[in-house]
Coordinates of C-alpha atoms and ligand atoms in Angstrom, one line a residue:
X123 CA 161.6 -64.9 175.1
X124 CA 159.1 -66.7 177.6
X125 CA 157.7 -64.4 180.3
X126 CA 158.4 -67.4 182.1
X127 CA 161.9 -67.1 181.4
X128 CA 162.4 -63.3 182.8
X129 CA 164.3 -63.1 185.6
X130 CA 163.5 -60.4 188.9
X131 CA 163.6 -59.8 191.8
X132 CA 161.2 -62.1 194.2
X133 CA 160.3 -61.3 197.2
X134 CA 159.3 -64.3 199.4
X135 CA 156.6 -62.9 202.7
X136 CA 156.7 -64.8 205.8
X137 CA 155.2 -64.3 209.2
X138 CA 157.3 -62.4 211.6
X139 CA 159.7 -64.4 213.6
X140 CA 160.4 -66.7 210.9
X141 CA 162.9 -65.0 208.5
X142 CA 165.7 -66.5 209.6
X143 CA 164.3 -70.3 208.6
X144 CA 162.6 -68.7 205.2
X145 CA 166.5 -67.3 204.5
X146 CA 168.2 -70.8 205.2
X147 CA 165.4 -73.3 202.9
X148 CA 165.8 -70.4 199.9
X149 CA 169.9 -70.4 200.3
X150 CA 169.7 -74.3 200.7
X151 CA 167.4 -74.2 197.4
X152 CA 169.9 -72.8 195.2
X153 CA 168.7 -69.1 195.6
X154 CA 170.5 -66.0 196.6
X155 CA 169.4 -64.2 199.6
X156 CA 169.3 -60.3 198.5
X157 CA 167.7 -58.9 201.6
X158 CA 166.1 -60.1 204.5
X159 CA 162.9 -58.2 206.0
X160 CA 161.1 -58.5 209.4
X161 CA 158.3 -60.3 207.1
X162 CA 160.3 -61.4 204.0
X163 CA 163.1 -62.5 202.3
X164 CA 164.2 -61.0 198.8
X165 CA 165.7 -63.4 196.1
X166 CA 165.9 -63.2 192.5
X167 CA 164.5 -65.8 189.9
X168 CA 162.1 -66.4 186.6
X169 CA 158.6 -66.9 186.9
X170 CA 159.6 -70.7 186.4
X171 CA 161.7 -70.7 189.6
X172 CA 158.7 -69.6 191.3
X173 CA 156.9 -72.9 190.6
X174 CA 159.6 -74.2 192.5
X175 CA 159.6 -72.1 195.0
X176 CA 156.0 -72.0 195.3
X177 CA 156.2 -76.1 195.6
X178 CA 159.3 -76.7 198.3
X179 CA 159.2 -73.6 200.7
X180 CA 158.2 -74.7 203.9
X181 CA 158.0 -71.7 205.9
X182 CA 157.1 -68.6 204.0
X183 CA 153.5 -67.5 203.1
X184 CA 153.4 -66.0 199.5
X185 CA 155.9 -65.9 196.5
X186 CA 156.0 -62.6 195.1
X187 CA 157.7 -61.6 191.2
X188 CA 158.1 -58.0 190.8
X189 CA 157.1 -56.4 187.8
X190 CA 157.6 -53.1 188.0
X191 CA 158.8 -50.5 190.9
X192 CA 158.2 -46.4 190.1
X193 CA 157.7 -43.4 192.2
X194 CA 154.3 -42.5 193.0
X195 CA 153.1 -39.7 195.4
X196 CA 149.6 -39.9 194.6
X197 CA 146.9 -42.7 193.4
X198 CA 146.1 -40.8 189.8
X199 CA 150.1 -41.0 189.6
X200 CA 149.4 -44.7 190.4
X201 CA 146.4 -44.8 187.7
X202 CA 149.1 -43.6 185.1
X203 CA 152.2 -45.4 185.4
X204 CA 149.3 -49.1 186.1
X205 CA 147.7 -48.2 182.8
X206 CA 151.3 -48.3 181.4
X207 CA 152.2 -52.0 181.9
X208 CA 151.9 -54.4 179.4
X209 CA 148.9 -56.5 181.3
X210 CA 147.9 -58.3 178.4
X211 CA 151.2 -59.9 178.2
X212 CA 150.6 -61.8 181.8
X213 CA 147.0 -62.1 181.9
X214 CA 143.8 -63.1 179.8
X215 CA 141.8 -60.6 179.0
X216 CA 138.9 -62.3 179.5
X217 CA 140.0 -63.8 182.9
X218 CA 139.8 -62.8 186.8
X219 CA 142.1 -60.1 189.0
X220 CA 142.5 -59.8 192.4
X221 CA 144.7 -56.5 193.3
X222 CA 146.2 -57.3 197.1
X223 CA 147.8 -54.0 199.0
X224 CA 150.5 -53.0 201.6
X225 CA 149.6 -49.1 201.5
X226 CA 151.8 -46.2 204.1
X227 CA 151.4 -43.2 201.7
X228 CA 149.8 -39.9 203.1
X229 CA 147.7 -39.2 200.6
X230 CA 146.2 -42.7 200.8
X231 CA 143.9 -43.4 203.9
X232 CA 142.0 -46.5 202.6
X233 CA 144.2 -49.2 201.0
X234 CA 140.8 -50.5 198.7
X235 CA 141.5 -46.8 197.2
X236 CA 144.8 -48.2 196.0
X237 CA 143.3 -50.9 194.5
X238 CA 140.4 -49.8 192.9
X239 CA 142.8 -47.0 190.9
X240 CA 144.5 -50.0 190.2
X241 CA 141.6 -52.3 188.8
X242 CA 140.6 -49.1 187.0
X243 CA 144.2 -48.7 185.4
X244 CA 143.8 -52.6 184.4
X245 CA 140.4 -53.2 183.4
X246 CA 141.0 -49.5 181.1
X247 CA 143.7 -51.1 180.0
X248 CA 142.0 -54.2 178.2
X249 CA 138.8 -52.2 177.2
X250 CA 140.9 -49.9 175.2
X251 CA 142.1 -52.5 173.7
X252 CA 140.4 -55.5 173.1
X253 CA 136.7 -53.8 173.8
X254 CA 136.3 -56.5 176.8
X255 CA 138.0 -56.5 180.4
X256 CA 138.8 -59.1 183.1
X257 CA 136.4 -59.4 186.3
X258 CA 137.8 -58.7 189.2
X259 CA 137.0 -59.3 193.2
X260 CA 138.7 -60.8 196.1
X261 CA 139.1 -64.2 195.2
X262 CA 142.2 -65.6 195.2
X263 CA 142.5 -68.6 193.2
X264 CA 143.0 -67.1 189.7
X265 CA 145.2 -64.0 188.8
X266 CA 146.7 -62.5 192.0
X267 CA 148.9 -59.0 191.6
X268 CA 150.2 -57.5 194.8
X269 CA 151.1 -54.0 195.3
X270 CA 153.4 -52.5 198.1
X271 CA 153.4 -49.0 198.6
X272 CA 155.2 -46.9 200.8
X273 CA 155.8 -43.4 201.0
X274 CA 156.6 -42.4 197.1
X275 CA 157.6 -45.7 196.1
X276 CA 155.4 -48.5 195.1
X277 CA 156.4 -51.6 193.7
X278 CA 154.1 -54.3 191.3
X279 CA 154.1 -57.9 192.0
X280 CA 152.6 -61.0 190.4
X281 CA 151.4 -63.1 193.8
X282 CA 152.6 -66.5 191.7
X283 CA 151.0 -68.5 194.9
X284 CA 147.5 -67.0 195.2
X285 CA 145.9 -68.6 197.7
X286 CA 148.7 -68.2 201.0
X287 CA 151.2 -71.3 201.1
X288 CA 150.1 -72.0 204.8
X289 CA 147.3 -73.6 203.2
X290 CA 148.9 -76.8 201.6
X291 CA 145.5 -78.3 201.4
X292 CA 145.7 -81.5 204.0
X293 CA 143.8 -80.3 206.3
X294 CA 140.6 -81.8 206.2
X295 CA 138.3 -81.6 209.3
X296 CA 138.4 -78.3 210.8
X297 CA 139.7 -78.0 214.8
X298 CA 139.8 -75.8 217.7
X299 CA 143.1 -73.7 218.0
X300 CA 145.5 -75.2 215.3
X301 CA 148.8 -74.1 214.3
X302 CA 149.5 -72.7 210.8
X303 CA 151.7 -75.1 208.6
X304 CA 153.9 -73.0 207.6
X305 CA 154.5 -71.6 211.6
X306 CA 154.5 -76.0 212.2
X307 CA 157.4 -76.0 209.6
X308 CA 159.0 -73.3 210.9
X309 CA 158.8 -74.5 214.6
X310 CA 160.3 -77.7 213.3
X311 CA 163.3 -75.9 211.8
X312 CA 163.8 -74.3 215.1
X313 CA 163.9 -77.1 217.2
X314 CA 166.7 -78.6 214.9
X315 CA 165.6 -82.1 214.5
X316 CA 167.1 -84.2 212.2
X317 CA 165.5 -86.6 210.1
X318 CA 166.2 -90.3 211.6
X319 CA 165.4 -88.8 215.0
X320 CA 162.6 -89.8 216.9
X321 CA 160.1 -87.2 217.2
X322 CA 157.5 -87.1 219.6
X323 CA 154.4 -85.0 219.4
X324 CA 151.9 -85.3 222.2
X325 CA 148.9 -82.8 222.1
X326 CA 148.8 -83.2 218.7
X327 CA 145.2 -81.8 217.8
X328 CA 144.7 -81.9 213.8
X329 CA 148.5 -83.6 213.8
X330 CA 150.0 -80.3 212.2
X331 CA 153.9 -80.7 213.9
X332 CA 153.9 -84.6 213.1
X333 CA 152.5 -84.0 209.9
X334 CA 155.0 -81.4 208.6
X335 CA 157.5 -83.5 210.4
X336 CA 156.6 -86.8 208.0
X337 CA 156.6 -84.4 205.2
X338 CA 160.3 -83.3 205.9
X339 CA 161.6 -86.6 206.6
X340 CA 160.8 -88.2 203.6
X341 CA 161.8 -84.6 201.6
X342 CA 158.2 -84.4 200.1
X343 CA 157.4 -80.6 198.9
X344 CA 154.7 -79.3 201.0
X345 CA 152.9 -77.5 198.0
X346 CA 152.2 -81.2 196.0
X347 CA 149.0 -81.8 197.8
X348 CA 147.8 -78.3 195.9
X349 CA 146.2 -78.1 192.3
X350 CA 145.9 -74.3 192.0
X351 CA 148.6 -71.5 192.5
X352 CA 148.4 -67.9 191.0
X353 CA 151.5 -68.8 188.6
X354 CA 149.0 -70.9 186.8
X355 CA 146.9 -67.9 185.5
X356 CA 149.9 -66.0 183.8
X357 CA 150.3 -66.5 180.2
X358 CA 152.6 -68.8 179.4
X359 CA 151.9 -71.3 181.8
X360 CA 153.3 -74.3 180.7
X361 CA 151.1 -77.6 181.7
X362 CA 152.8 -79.8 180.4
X363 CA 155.9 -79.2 181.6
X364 CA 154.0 -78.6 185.3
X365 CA 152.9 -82.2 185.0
X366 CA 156.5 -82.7 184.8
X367 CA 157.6 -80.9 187.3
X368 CA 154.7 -82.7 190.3
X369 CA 155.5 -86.1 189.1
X370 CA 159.1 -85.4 189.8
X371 CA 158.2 -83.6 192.7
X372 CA 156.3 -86.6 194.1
X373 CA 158.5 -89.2 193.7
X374 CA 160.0 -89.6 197.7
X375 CA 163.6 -88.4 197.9
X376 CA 164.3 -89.8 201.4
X377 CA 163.8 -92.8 203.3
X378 CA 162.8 -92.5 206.8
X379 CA 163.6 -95.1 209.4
X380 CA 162.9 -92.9 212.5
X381 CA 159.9 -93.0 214.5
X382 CA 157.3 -90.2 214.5
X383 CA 154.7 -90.7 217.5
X384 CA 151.4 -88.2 218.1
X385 CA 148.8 -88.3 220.6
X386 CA 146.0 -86.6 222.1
X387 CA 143.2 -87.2 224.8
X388 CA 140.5 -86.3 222.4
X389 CA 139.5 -89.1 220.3
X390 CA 138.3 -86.3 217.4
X391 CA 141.8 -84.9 217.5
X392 CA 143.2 -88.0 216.6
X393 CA 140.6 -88.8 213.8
X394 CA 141.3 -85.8 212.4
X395 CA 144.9 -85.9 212.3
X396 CA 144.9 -89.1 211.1
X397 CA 142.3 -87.9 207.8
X398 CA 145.0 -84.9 207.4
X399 CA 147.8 -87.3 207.1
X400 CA 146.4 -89.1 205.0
X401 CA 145.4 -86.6 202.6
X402 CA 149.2 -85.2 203.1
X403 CA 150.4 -88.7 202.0
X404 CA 152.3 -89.3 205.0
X405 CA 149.8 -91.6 207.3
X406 CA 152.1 -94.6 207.6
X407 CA 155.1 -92.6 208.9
X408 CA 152.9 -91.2 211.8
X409 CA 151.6 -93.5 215.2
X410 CA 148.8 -91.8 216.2
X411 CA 147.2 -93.1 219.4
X412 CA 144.4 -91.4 221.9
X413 CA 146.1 -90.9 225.6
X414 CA 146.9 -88.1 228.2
X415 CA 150.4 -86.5 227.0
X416 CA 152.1 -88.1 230.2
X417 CA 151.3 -91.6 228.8
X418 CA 153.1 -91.3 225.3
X419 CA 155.5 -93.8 224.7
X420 CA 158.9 -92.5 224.1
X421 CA 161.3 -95.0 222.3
X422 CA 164.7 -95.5 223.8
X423 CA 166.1 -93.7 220.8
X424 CA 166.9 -90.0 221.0
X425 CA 165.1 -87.2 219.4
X426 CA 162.7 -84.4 219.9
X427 CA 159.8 -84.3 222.0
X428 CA 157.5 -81.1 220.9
X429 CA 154.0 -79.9 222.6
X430 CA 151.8 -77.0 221.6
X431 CA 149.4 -77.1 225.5
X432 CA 146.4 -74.5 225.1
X433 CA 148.0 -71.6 226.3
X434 CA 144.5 -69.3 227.7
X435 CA 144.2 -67.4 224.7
X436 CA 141.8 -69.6 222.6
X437 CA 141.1 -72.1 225.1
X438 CA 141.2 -73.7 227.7
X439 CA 141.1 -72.2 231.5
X440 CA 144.2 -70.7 233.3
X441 CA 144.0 -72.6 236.6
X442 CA 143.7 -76.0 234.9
X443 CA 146.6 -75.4 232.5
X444 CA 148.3 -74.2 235.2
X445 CA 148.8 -77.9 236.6
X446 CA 148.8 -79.1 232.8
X447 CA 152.1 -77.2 232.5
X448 CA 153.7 -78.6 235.8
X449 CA 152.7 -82.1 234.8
X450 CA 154.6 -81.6 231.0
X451 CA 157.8 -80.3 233.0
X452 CA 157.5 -83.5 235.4
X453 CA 156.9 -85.6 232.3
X454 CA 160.1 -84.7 230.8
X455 CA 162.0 -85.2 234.1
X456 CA 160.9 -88.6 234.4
X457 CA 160.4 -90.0 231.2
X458 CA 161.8 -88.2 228.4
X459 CA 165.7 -88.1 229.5
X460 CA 168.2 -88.0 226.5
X461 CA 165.6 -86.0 224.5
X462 CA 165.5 -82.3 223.7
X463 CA 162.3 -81.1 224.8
X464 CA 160.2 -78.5 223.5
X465 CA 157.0 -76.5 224.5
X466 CA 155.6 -74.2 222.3
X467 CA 153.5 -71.7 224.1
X468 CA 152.3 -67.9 223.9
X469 CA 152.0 -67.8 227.6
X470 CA 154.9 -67.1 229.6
X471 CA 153.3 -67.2 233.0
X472 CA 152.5 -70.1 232.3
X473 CA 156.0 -71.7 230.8
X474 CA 157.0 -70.9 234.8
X475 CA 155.2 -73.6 236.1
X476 CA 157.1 -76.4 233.7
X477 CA 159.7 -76.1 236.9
X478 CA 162.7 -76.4 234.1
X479 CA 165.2 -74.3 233.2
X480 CA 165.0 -73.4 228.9
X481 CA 168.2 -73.2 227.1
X482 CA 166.5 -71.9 224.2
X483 CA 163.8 -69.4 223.8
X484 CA 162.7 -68.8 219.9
X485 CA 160.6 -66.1 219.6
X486 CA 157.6 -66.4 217.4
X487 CA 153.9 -65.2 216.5
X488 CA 150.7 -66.7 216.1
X489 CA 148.5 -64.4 214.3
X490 CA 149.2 -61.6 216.7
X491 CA 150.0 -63.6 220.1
X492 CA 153.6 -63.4 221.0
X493 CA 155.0 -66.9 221.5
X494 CA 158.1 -68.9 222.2
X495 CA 159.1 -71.9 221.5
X496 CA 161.0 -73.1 224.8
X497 CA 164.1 -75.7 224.4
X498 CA 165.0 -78.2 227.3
X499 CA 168.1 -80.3 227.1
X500 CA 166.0 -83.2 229.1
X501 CA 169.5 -85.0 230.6
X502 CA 168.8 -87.8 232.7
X503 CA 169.0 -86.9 236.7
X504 CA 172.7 -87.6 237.4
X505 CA 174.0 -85.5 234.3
X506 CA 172.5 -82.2 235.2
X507 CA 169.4 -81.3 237.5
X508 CA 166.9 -79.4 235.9
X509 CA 166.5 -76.2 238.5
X510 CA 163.1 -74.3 238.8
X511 CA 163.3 -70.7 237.2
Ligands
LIG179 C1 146.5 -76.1 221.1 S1 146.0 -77.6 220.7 C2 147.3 -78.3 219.7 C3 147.1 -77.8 218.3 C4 148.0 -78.5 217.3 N1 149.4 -78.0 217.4 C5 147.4 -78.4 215.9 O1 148.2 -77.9 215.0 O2 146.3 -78.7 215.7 C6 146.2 -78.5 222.2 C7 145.8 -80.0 222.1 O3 146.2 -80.6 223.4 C8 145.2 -81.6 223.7 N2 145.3 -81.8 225.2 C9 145.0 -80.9 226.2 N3 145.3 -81.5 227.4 C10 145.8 -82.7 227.1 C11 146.2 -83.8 227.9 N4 146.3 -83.7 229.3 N5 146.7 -85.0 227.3 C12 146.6 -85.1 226.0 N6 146.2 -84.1 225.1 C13 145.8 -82.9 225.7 C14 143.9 -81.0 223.3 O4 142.9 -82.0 223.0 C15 144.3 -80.2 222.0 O5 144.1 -81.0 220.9

């Protein structure tokens, strides 16, 4: 049988905040949801369904295979029971490792410990052998295995993506604060639009929201744009049948007829967006135009409205965002009624002075920064007043 054709447990890693949007895309994929972690969701699949879910998953960062789980209390006890497993049979023995660690074991203080017992294990492994052993280092764009250890028990994984799915491979010209694509798609899932809605992205900097947006609209997997994953480099890989699987991939399974809009005041922004849309293969659903946020055209229609303002951190100075925030809020008063308005900030002092009440508040992180993404029902006047905090 294929080792492609084993099936275990997978373990799918995510940034915290966004498990509950990792569990819904791998239920809604066809996959059961085993366990749910504050970083991760556990499946269970083959290495093949990990090409698929290394190619649709939106929101998670790394699709981990398990290969085996033991008890270890020290690292020789991890040297022996690593120089047990097969390696041969997943990778070449000429090729290149990377060992990846989540270490909380007291006899462990330096995870790189863990993973040069590890490498030695491996590379021991193959010399025995075959006389010759892989390279190994910290690259990630061949053979990737991850190990989590904690306590006594330690568990092996095959990292089938690699490089970390956030980096889908569009973005081309590099920009000051930007948000990670896979905490974009996440924020998208939060804010509940629906496909045929308008969605409205002022602030748009390198175009990330209305990007991932276009990409979801049209139902295009996030991963086509990228030629390398670490399923690749375990034997077996089928290229043929991979070929396959992209072509079908990229044929467009939805038709859009909504309107996507993004701005920015910065000219640069906009040229860059634009250059990562392209390269995402979703250009002509996006209107990108240079303005101040306040002067985006919203469309009769209704839909979301979504902002990600500097929020002091990164950039950008206190006392100036300070009105930038009170002008969003009086933007949505006066010109975004009938839409659901949402501002996605890691600055709550800040969120006070949008003068509007939230109805939602999804907690997130970026990086390390504590953020929310803040929902306004944006009725027009008569319907409801919006009251200050
Ligand atoms: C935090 S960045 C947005 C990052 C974006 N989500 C991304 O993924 O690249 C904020 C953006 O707001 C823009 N901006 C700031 N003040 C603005 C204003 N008054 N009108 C329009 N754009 C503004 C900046 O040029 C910057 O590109």
């Amino acid at each position: 049988m294929s080792l492609f054709a084993l099936k275990s447990s997978i373990l799918i890693t995510c940034a915290k905040g966004i498990t509950p949007f990792l569990k819904e895309e791998i239920a809604s994929l066809g996959f059961p949801v085993r366990s749910e972690q504050i970083a991760g969701v556990e499946t269970e699949g083959t290495l093949e369904d990990t090409i698929r879910l290394n190619l649709s998953i939106r929101t998670g960062q790394r699709v981990l295979y398990l290969l085996r789980s033991f008890t270890a209390r020290t690292p020789d006890d991890l040297y022996k029971k690593m120089v047990n497993i097969p390696w041969e049979d997943y990778f070449q023995k000429n090729g290149y490792v990377c060992i990846t660690s989540s270490v909380d074991n007291p006899s462990v203080k330096d995870t790189r410990f863990a993973n040069l017992k590890s490498k030695d294990a491996i590379v021991d492994r193959f010399y025995e052998r075959f006389g010759s052993r892989p390279s190994s280092g910290p690259k990630r764009d061949q053979s990737v295995i991850f190990i989590y250890w904690k306590k006594d028990r330690c568990s092996i994984y095959v990292d089938t993506s690699g490089e970390s799915l956030a980096r889908r491979g569009y973005r081309k010209i590099p920009l000051a604060a930007p948000m990670q694509e896979t905490l974009a798609a996440s924020v998208i899932l939060a804010s509940r639009w629906k496909s045929g809605e308008t969605y409205i992205n002022p602030m748009c900097g390198s175009g990330t929201l209305a990007i991932e947006a276009a990409l979801m609209a049209i139902g295009r997997d996030p991963g086509i744009i990228r030629n390398n994953f670490g399923f690749m480099h375990v034997n077996g890989f089928d290229k043929p049948r991979w070929r396959k699987i992209k072509g079908l991939s990229e044929i467009t399974k939805k038709l859009y007829r909504g309107k996507i809009i993004a701005t920015d005041r910065n000219p640069r922004a906009i040229e860059a967006a634009q250059r990562n849309a392209a390269a995402a293969g979703v250009e002509h659903l996006i209107d990108f135009s240079v303005c101040d946020f306040s002067d985006t055209p919203v469309p009769k229609e209704t839909g979301v409205i979504i902002m990600n303002p500097e929020y002091g951190e990164r950039m950008g100075e206190i006392n100036e965002l300070r009105d930038t925030y009170k002008k969003i809020g009086d933007y949505f008063k006066q010109k975004c009624a009938g839409y659901r308005g949402y501002i996605f900030t890691g600055n709550m002092e800040l969120a006070k002075h949008v003068g509007l009440r939230a109805q939602s508040r999804t907690p997130f992180y970026n990086s390390n920064i504590e953020c929310r993404l803040l929902g306004y029902d944006l009725y027009s006047g008569s319907r409801k007043t919006p009251s200050k905090k």
